[in-house]
Coordinates of C-alpha atoms in Angstrom, one line a residue:
M1 CA -27.4 137.3 -45.7
K2 CA -25.3 139.0 -43.0
R3 CA -27.0 142.3 -43.8
L4 CA -30.4 140.6 -43.4
L5 CA -29.4 139.1 -40.0
W6 CA -28.0 142.5 -38.8
G7 CA -31.2 144.2 -40.0
L8 CA -33.4 141.7 -38.3
G9 CA -31.4 142.0 -35.1
F10 CA -31.7 145.8 -35.0
L11 CA -35.4 145.6 -35.7
L12 CA -36.1 143.1 -32.9
T13 CA -33.9 145.0 -30.4
A14 CA -35.5 148.4 -31.4
L15 CA -39.0 147.0 -30.9
L16 CA -38.2 145.6 -27.5
A17 CA -36.4 148.8 -26.5
A18 CA -39.5 150.8 -27.5
N19 CA -41.7 148.5 -25.5
A20 CA -39.4 149.0 -22.4
L21 CA -39.8 152.8 -22.8
T22 CA -43.6 152.5 -22.3
Y23 CA -42.8 151.7 -18.6
L24 CA -41.6 155.3 -18.2
N25 CA -45.1 156.2 -17.0
F26 CA -43.9 154.5 -13.7
D27 CA -47.4 153.2 -13.1
P28 CA -47.0 150.1 -10.8
T29 CA -50.2 148.6 -12.2
Y30 CA -49.2 149.0 -15.9
N31 CA -49.2 145.9 -18.2
F32 CA -47.0 143.1 -16.8
L33 CA -46.7 144.8 -13.4
R34 CA -50.3 144.3 -12.5
L35 CA -49.5 140.6 -12.2
K36 CA -46.7 141.3 -9.7
Q37 CA -48.5 143.3 -7.0
A38 CA -47.5 140.9 -4.2
A39 CA -43.8 141.3 -5.2
I40 CA -44.2 145.1 -5.6
A41 CA -45.6 145.3 -2.0
T42 CA -42.2 144.1 -0.7
G43 CA -40.6 147.3 -1.9
W44 CA -37.8 145.4 -3.6
Y45 CA -39.3 144.3 -6.9
L46 CA -40.3 147.7 -8.5
P47 CA -36.9 149.4 -8.3
A48 CA -35.2 146.2 -9.6
Y49 CA -37.8 145.9 -12.4
Y50 CA -37.2 149.5 -13.6
A51 CA -33.4 149.1 -13.3
H52 CA -33.5 145.9 -15.4
V53 CA -36.1 146.8 -18.0
L54 CA -35.5 150.5 -18.7
V55 CA -31.7 150.3 -18.7
G56 CA -32.0 146.9 -20.4
G57 CA -33.7 148.5 -23.4
I58 CA -30.9 150.9 -23.9
I59 CA -28.1 148.4 -23.6
L60 CA -29.9 146.0 -25.9
V61 CA -29.5 148.5 -28.8
A62 CA -26.2 149.8 -27.7
G63 CA -24.6 146.4 -27.4
L64 CA -25.7 145.4 -30.9
F65 CA -24.2 148.6 -32.3
Q66 CA -21.0 147.8 -30.4
L67 CA -20.6 144.4 -32.1
H68 CA -21.2 145.6 -35.6
P69 CA -17.8 145.5 -37.4
K70 CA -18.0 149.0 -38.7
S71 CA -18.8 150.6 -35.3
I72 CA -15.2 150.7 -34.1
Q73 CA -13.8 151.4 -37.6
K74 CA -16.0 154.5 -38.4
F75 CA -17.4 155.6 -35.1
K76 CA -14.6 155.0 -32.6
S77 CA -15.6 157.7 -30.1
I78 CA -19.2 156.6 -30.2
H79 CA -18.1 153.0 -29.8
R80 CA -16.1 153.9 -26.7
F81 CA -19.0 156.0 -25.1
L82 CA -21.6 153.3 -25.8
G83 CA -19.2 150.7 -24.4
Y84 CA -19.2 152.5 -21.1
V85 CA -23.0 152.8 -21.2
Y86 CA -23.4 149.1 -22.0
V87 CA -20.9 147.9 -19.3
M88 CA -22.1 150.2 -16.5
G89 CA -25.7 149.7 -17.4
I90 CA -25.3 145.9 -16.9
L91 CA -23.0 146.0 -13.9
F92 CA -24.9 148.5 -11.8
F93 CA -28.5 148.2 -13.1
A94 CA -29.7 145.5 -15.5
A95 CA -27.9 142.5 -14.0
P96 CA -28.5 143.3 -10.3
G97 CA -32.1 144.2 -11.2
G98 CA -32.5 140.8 -13.0
L99 CA -31.0 139.0 -10.0
V100 CA -33.5 140.6 -7.6
M101 CA -36.4 140.0 -10.0
S102 CA -35.5 136.3 -10.2
L103 CA -36.1 135.9 -6.5
F104 CA -39.7 136.7 -7.0
I105 CA -40.4 134.2 -9.8
Q106 CA -42.9 131.6 -8.8
R107 CA -42.6 129.1 -11.6
G108 CA -40.6 126.4 -9.9
P109 CA -36.9 125.8 -9.1
W110 CA -35.8 125.2 -12.7
V111 CA -37.0 128.6 -13.8
L112 CA -35.5 130.2 -10.7
T113 CA -32.1 128.5 -11.3
S114 CA -32.1 129.5 -15.0
F115 CA -32.6 133.2 -14.4
L116 CA -30.3 133.4 -11.4
L117 CA -27.5 131.7 -13.3
Q118 CA -28.1 133.9 -16.4
A119 CA -28.0 137.1 -14.3
C120 CA -24.7 136.0 -12.6
L121 CA -23.0 135.0 -15.8
W122 CA -24.2 138.2 -17.5
F123 CA -22.5 140.2 -14.7
V124 CA -19.3 138.1 -14.8
F125 CA -18.9 138.1 -18.6
T126 CA -19.5 141.9 -18.8
A127 CA -17.0 142.5 -15.9
L128 CA -14.4 140.4 -17.7
A129 CA -15.0 142.3 -21.0
F130 CA -14.4 145.6 -19.1
D131 CA -11.3 144.2 -17.4
R132 CA -9.8 143.0 -20.7
I133 CA -10.3 146.4 -22.5
R134 CA -8.7 148.2 -19.5
K135 CA -5.7 145.9 -20.0
K136 CA -5.7 146.7 -23.8
D137 CA -6.4 143.0 -24.6
I138 CA -8.8 143.8 -27.5
A139 CA -9.2 140.2 -28.7
A140 CA -10.2 138.9 -25.3
H141 CA -12.4 142.0 -24.8
R142 CA -14.3 141.2 -27.9
R143 CA -14.7 137.5 -27.0
W144 CA -16.2 138.4 -23.6
M145 CA -18.4 141.1 -25.1
I146 CA -19.8 138.5 -27.6
R147 CA -20.7 136.2 -24.6
S148 CA -22.1 139.1 -22.7
Y149 CA -24.3 140.2 -25.5
A150 CA -25.5 136.7 -26.1
L151 CA -27.1 136.9 -22.6
T152 CA -28.3 140.4 -23.3
F153 CA -30.1 139.2 -26.4
A154 CA -31.8 136.6 -24.3
A155 CA -34.4 139.3 -23.7
V156 CA -35.3 139.0 -27.3
T157 CA -35.2 135.2 -27.7
L158 CA -37.2 134.7 -24.5
R159 CA -40.1 136.8 -25.9
V160 CA -39.8 135.0 -29.3
Y161 CA -40.1 131.6 -27.6
V162 CA -42.9 132.7 -25.4
L163 CA -44.8 134.0 -28.4
I164 CA -44.3 130.8 -30.4
S165 CA -45.0 128.5 -27.5
S166 CA -48.2 130.3 -26.6
F167 CA -49.8 128.9 -29.8
H168 CA -49.1 125.3 -28.8
Y169 CA -48.6 125.0 -25.0
S170 CA -49.9 126.5 -21.8
L171 CA -47.2 128.5 -20.2
N172 CA -48.8 127.9 -16.9
V173 CA -47.4 124.4 -17.0
P174 CA -44.1 124.6 -15.1
E175 CA -42.2 122.3 -17.5
A176 CA -43.1 124.5 -20.5
Y177 CA -41.9 127.7 -19.0
A178 CA -38.8 126.1 -17.6
T179 CA -37.8 124.9 -21.0
I180 CA -38.3 128.4 -22.4
A181 CA -36.3 129.9 -19.6
W182 CA -33.2 127.8 -20.4
L183 CA -33.7 128.0 -24.2
S184 CA -33.7 131.8 -24.0
W185 CA -30.0 132.0 -23.2
V186 CA -28.1 128.6 -23.4
P187 CA -28.4 128.3 -27.2
N188 CA -27.3 132.0 -27.4
L189 CA -24.1 131.2 -25.6
L190 CA -23.5 128.2 -27.9
I191 CA -23.9 130.4 -30.9
A192 CA -21.6 132.9 -29.4
E193 CA -18.9 130.3 -28.9
L194 CA -19.3 129.3 -32.6
I195 CA -18.9 132.9 -33.7
I196 CA -15.8 133.3 -31.5
R197 CA -14.3 130.1 -32.9
Q198 CA -15.0 131.2 -36.4
T199 CA -13.6 134.7 -36.0
T200 CA -10.5 133.4 -34.2
S201 CA -9.7 130.8 -36.9
S202 CA -10.2 133.4 -39.6
H203 CA -7.8 135.7 -37.9
R204 CA -5.2 132.9 -37.5
T205 CA -5.4 131.7 -41.1
P206 CA -3.5 134.6 -42.7
H207 CA -0.9 134.4 -40.0
S208 CA -0.5 130.7 -40.4
S209 CA -0.1 130.9 -44.2
H210 CA 2.4 133.8 -43.8
T211 CA 4.4 131.7 -41.4
Q212 CA 4.5 128.8 -43.8
Q213 CA 5.8 131.0 -46.6
T214 CA 8.6 132.5 -44.5
N215 CA 9.8 129.1 -43.1

């Protein structure tokens, strides 16, 4: 089951990353961008968009590789390199780009609040993960990385919810898109906390049993 979930995760992230790379043509009227011409005219939106989307596609795949249990066991040097790519990509490109893009969303205050909060938490969680690994606190580093990637993976869950909802609801209705905006990342964080609790308890169990035997 775990292999199936990892495989599905890599497939979805690879597809989204491949879609992001199509914007390398740098055509300001390409696909989604043709709907954002007023925002592009300000001069702020397009650089933020490319920083968020193009770098986001890279960190989406890199982050999933980082979290795979075997990445640090068998590919330590690659793990370290991709870790820097992931962290710097978010802190200097993807999160600031997402923050600027959020300011041009015209779907009501709830959608704006959702994406602004997500971008801020994404930046903070990633910065904390970087700070903890610099202090050699590997356990705390992994916990913050899991939280960070939960928000990175929101790029996937957002599109899944949009696709599913488009068959039943009109996304032009503010309430419908607002619901999707929050669902794209809040449940991800809840799942991340469950994973953290599960891994923490599993690491403590052998220690606890050993303590009981030695007392």
